[in-house]
Structures are given as structure tokens and as C-alpha cells.
Coordinates of N, CA and C in Angstrom, one line a residue:
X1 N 162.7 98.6 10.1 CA 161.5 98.1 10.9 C 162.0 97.8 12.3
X2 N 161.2 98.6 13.0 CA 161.4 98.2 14.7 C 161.5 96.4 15.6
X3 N 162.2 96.4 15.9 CA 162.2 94.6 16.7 C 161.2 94.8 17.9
X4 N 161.5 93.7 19.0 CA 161.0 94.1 20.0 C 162.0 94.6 21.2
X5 N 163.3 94.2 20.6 CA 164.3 94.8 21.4 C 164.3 96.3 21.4
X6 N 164.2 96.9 20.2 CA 164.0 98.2 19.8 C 162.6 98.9 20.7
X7 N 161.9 98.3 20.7 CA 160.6 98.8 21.7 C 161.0 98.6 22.7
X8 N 161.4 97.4 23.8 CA 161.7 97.4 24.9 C 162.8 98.9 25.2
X9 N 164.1 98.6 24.5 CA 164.8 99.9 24.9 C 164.3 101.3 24.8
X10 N 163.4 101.3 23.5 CA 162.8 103.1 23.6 C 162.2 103.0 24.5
X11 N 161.6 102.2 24.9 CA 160.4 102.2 26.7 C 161.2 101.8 27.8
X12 N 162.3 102.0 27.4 CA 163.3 101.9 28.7 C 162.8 100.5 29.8
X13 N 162.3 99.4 29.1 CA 162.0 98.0 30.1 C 162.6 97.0 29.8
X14 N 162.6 96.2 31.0 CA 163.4 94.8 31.0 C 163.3 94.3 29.7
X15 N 164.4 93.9 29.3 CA 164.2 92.7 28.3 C 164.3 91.4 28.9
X16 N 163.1 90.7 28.5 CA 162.7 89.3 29.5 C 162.1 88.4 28.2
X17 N 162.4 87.5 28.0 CA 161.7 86.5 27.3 C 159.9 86.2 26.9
X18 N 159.5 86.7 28.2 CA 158.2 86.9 27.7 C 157.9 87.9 26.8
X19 N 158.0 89.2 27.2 CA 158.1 90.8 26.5 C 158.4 90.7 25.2
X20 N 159.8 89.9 24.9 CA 160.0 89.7 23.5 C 159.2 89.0 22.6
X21 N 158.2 88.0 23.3 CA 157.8 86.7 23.0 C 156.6 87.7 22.7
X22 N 155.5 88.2 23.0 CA 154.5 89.1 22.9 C 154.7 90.3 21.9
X23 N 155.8 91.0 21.7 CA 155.9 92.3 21.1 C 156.2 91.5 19.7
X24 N 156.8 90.5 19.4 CA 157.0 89.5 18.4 C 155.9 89.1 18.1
X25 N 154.8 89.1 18.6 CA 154.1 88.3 18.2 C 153.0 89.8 17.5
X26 N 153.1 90.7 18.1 CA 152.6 91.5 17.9 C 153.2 92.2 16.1
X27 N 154.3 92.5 16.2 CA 155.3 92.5 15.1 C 154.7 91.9 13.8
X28 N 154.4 90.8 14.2 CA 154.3 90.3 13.0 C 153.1 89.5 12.5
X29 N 152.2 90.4 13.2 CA 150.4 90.9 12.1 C 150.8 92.3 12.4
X30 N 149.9 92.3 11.4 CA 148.7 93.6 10.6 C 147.5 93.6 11.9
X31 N 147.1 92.7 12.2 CA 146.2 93.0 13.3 C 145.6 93.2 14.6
X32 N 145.0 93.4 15.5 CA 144.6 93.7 16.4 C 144.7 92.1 17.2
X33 N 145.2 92.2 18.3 CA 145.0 90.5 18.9 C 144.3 90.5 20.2
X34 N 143.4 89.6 20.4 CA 143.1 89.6 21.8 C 143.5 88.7 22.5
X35 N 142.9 88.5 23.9 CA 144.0 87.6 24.9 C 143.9 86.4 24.3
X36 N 143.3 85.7 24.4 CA 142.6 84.7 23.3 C 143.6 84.6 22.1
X37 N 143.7 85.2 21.3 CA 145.2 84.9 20.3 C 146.3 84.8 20.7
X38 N 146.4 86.1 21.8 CA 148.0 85.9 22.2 C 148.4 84.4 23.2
X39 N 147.1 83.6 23.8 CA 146.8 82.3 24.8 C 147.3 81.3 23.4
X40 N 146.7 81.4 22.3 CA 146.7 80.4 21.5 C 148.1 80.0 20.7
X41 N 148.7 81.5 20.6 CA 150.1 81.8 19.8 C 151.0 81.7 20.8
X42 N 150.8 81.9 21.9 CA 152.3 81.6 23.3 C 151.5 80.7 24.5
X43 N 150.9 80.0 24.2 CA 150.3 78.8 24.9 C 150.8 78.2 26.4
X44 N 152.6 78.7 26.5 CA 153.4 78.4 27.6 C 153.0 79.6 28.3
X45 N 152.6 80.7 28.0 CA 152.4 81.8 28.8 C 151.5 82.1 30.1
X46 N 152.1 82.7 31.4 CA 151.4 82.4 31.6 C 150.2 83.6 32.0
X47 N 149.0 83.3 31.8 CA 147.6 84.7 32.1 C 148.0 85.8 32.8
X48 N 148.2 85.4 34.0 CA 148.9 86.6 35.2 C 149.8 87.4 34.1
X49 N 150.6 87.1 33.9 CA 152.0 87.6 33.4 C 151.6 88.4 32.3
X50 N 150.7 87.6 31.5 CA 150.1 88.4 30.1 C 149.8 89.7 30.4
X51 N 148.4 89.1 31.4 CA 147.7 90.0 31.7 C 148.9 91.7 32.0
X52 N 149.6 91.2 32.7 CA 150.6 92.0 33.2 C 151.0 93.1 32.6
X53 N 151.6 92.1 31.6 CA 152.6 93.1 30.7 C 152.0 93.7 29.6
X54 N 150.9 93.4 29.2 CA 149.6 94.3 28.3 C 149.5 95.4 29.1
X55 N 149.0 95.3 30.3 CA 148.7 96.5 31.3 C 150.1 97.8 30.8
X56 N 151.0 97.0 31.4 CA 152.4 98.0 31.4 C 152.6 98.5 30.2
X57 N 152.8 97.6 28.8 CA 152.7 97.9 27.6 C 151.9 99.1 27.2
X58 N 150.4 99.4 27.5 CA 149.4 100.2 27.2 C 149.8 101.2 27.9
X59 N 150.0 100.9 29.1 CA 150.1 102.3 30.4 C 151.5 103.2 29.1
X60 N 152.3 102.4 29.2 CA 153.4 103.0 28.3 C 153.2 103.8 27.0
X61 N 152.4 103.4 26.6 CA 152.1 103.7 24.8 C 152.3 102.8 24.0
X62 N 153.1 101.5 24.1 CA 153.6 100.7 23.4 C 152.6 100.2 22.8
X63 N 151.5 99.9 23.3 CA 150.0 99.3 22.5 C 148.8 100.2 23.3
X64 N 147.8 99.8 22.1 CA 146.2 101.0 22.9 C 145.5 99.4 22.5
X65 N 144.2 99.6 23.1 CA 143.2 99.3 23.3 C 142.3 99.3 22.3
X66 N 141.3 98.1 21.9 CA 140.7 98.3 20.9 C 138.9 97.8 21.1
X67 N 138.2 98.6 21.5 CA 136.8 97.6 22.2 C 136.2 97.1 20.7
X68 N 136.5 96.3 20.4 CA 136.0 95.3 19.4 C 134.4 94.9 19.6
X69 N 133.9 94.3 18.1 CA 132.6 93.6 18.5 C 132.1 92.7 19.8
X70 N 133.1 92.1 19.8 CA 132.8 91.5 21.2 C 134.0 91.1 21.9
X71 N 134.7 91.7 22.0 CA 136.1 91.7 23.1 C 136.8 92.8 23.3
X72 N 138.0 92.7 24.1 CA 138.9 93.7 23.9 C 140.1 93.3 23.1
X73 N 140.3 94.3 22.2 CA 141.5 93.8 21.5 C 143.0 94.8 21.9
X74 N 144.0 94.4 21.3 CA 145.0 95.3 21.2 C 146.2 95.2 20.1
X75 N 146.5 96.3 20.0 CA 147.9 96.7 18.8 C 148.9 97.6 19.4
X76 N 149.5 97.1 18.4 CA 150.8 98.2 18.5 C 150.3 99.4 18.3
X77 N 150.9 100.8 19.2 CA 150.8 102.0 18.9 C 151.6 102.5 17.8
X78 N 151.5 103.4 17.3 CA 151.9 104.3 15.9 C 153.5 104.9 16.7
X79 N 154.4 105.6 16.2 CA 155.2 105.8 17.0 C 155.4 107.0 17.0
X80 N 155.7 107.3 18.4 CA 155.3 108.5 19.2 C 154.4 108.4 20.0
X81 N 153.9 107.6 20.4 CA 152.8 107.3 21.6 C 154.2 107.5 22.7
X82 N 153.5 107.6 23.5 CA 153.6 107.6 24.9 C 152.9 107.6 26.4
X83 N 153.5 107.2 27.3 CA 152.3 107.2 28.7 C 151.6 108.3 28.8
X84 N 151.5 109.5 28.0 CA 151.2 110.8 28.3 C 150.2 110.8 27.5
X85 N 150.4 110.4 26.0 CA 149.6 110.7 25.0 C 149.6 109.5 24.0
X86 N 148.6 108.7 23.7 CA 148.7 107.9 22.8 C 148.0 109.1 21.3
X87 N 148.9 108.4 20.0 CA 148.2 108.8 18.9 C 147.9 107.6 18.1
X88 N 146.4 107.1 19.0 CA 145.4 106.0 18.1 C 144.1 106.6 18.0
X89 N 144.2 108.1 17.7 CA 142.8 108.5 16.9 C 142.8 108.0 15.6
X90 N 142.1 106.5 15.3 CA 142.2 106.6 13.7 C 141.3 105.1 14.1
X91 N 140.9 105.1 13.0 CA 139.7 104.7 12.7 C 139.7 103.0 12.6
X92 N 139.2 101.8 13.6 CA 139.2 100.5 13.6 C 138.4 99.6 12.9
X93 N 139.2 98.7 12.1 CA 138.2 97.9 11.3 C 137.6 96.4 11.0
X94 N 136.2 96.0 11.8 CA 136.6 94.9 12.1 C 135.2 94.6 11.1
X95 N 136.4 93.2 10.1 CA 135.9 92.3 9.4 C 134.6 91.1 10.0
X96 N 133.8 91.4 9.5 CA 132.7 90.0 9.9 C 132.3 88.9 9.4
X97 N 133.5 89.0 8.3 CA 133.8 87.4 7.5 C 135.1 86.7 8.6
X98 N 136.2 87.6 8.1 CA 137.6 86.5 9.0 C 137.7 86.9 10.2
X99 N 136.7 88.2 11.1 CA 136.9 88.1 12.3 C 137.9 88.8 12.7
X100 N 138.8 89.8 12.1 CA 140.0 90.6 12.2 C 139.5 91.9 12.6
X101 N 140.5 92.4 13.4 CA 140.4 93.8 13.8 C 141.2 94.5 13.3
X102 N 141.2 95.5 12.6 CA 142.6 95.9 11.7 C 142.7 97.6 12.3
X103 N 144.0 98.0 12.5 CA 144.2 99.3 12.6 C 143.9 100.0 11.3
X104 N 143.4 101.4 11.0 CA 143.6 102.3 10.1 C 144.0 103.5 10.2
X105 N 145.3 103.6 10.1 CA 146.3 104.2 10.8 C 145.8 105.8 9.6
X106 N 145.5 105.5 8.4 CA 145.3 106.5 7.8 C 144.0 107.4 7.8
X107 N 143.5 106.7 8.1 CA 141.9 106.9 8.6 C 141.6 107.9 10.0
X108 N 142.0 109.5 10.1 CA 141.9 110.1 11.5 C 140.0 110.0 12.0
X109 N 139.9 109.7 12.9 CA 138.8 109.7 13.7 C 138.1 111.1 13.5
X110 N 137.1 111.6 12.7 CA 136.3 112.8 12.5 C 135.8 113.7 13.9
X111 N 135.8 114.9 14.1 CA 136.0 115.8 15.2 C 134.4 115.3 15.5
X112 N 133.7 115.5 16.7 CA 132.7 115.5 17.2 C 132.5 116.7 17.8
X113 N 131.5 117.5 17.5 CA 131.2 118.6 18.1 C 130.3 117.8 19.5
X114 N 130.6 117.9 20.6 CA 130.1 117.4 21.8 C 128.9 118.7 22.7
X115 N 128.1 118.0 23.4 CA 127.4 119.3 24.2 C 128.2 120.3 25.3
X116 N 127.5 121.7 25.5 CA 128.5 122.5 26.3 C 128.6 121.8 27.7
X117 N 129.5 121.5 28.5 CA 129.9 120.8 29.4 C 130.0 119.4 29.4
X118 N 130.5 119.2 28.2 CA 130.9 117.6 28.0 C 132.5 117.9 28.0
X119 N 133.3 116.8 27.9 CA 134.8 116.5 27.5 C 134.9 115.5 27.7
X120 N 135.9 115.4 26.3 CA 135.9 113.9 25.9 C 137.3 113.5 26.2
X121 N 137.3 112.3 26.8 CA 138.8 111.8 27.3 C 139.4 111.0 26.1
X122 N 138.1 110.5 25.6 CA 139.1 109.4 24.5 C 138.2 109.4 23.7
X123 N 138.3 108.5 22.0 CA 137.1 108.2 21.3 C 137.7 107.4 20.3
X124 N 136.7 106.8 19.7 CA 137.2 105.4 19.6 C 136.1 105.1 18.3
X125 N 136.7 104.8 17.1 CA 135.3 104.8 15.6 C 135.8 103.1 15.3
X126 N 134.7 102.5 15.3 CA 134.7 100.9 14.8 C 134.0 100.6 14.0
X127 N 134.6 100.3 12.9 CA 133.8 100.3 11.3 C 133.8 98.8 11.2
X128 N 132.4 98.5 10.9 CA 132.6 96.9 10.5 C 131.9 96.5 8.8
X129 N 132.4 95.7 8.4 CA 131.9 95.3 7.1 C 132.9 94.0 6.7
X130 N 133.5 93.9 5.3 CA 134.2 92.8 4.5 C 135.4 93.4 4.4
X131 N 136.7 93.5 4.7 CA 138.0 93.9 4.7 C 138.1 93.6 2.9
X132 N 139.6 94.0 2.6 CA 140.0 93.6 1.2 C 140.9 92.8 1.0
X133 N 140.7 91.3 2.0 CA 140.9 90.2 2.1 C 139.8 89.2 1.8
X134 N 138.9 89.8 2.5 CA 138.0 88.9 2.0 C 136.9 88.9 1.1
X135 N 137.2 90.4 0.6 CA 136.1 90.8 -0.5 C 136.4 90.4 -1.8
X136 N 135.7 89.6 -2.6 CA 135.5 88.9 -3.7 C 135.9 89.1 -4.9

């Protein structure tokens, strides 16, 4: 299992206390976090700085973007992302009991046949329902 030291060195960036403090925190859910969790889980942190190093992190591959029911979320990328190419075509799942955003890493995102003179930069499938946490 990858640390955060291990991500910092494959993305070739500082190792700084915060970075570790974030990729750690990331590490260790299963789920999608928004600023808002990562404020509540590193509370000494500070916004600017967050803000920051999400930016750099994403721009990298290290984590994608997740436009959630009503926020932006983010996760770890799958490995093999990169600044060039992320591979988070797969399918997002957000629970409307516990409020979780969950990757489905096995789940590829279905082709879209688009109109002639479209192109698509990115695409993005958000499935919502009861996860199998909180189904009965």
C-alpha cells in the first residue's frame, strides 16, 4: 500500500508536513472528501494552503475532482494518472442516507456517442441511491 511519502516522491514534491497531513488523510478513507472534511479532520490548516495544494495535487494527477450533489469533492487518483492524463473515467457514487461520495473504480464510465462537431474534454457519471453501508 502506497504512504504519502510514496506519492509525494513519485510526483517528485516537497515533503512538508502539510502534504503529508492531507494525502494521509486522504489514504485513509474509501471516500471522496470535500474542503469541508478535510477543515474539520486538519482544523490547524490553513484554507490558502489547502486550497493550494488540492490545486497542485489535481494539476499533478495525484487526486481528480468530483462535482458531487452539492459540492466539489475529491479523491485519490487510480495509479497512473498523471498531469497529462488522469484515469478517473469510472463511475461516482453518492449515498443520500450517509452523505458519501464513493469512487467506483470498477465501474468504466459508458461511451457517449456525442453530435458531429462536439468533443468532449471530460465526463463525469454520478449515481445516487443507498450505498452497501447503509442498505438494510
Amino acid at each position: 500500500m502506497m504512504t504519502s511519502d510514496d506519492i509525494l516522491t513519485q510526483f517528485d514534491l516537497r515533503h512538508t508536513k502539510v502534504r503529508q497531513d492531507i494525502l494521509d488523510l486522504f489514504l485513509s478513507t474509501k471516500e471522496a472528501l470535500s474542503t469541508r472534511d478535510i477543515d474539520k479532520n486538519l482544523p490547524n490548516l490553513d484554507r490558502i494552503t489547502l486550497y493550494r495544494n488540492l490545486k497542485i495535487f489535481e494539476a499533478l494527477g495525484v487526486i481528480h475532482s468530483i462535482r458531487s450533489a452539492d459540492q466539489l469533492m475529491y479523491a485519490l487518483c487510480s495509479e497512473g494518472c498523471s498531469s497529462t492524463k488522469h484515469l478517473d473515467d469510472h463511475v461516482h457514487f453518492y449515498c443520500t442516507q450517509c452523505h458519501r461520495t464513493l469512487c467506483l473504480d470498477q465501474i468504466q464510465i459508458p461511451a457517449v456517442q456525442l453530435p458531429k462537431d462536439y468533443e468532449a474534454e471530460s465526463n463525469q457519471l454520478l449515481v445516487s441511491g443507498i450505498c452497501d453501508s447503509c442498505e438494510p
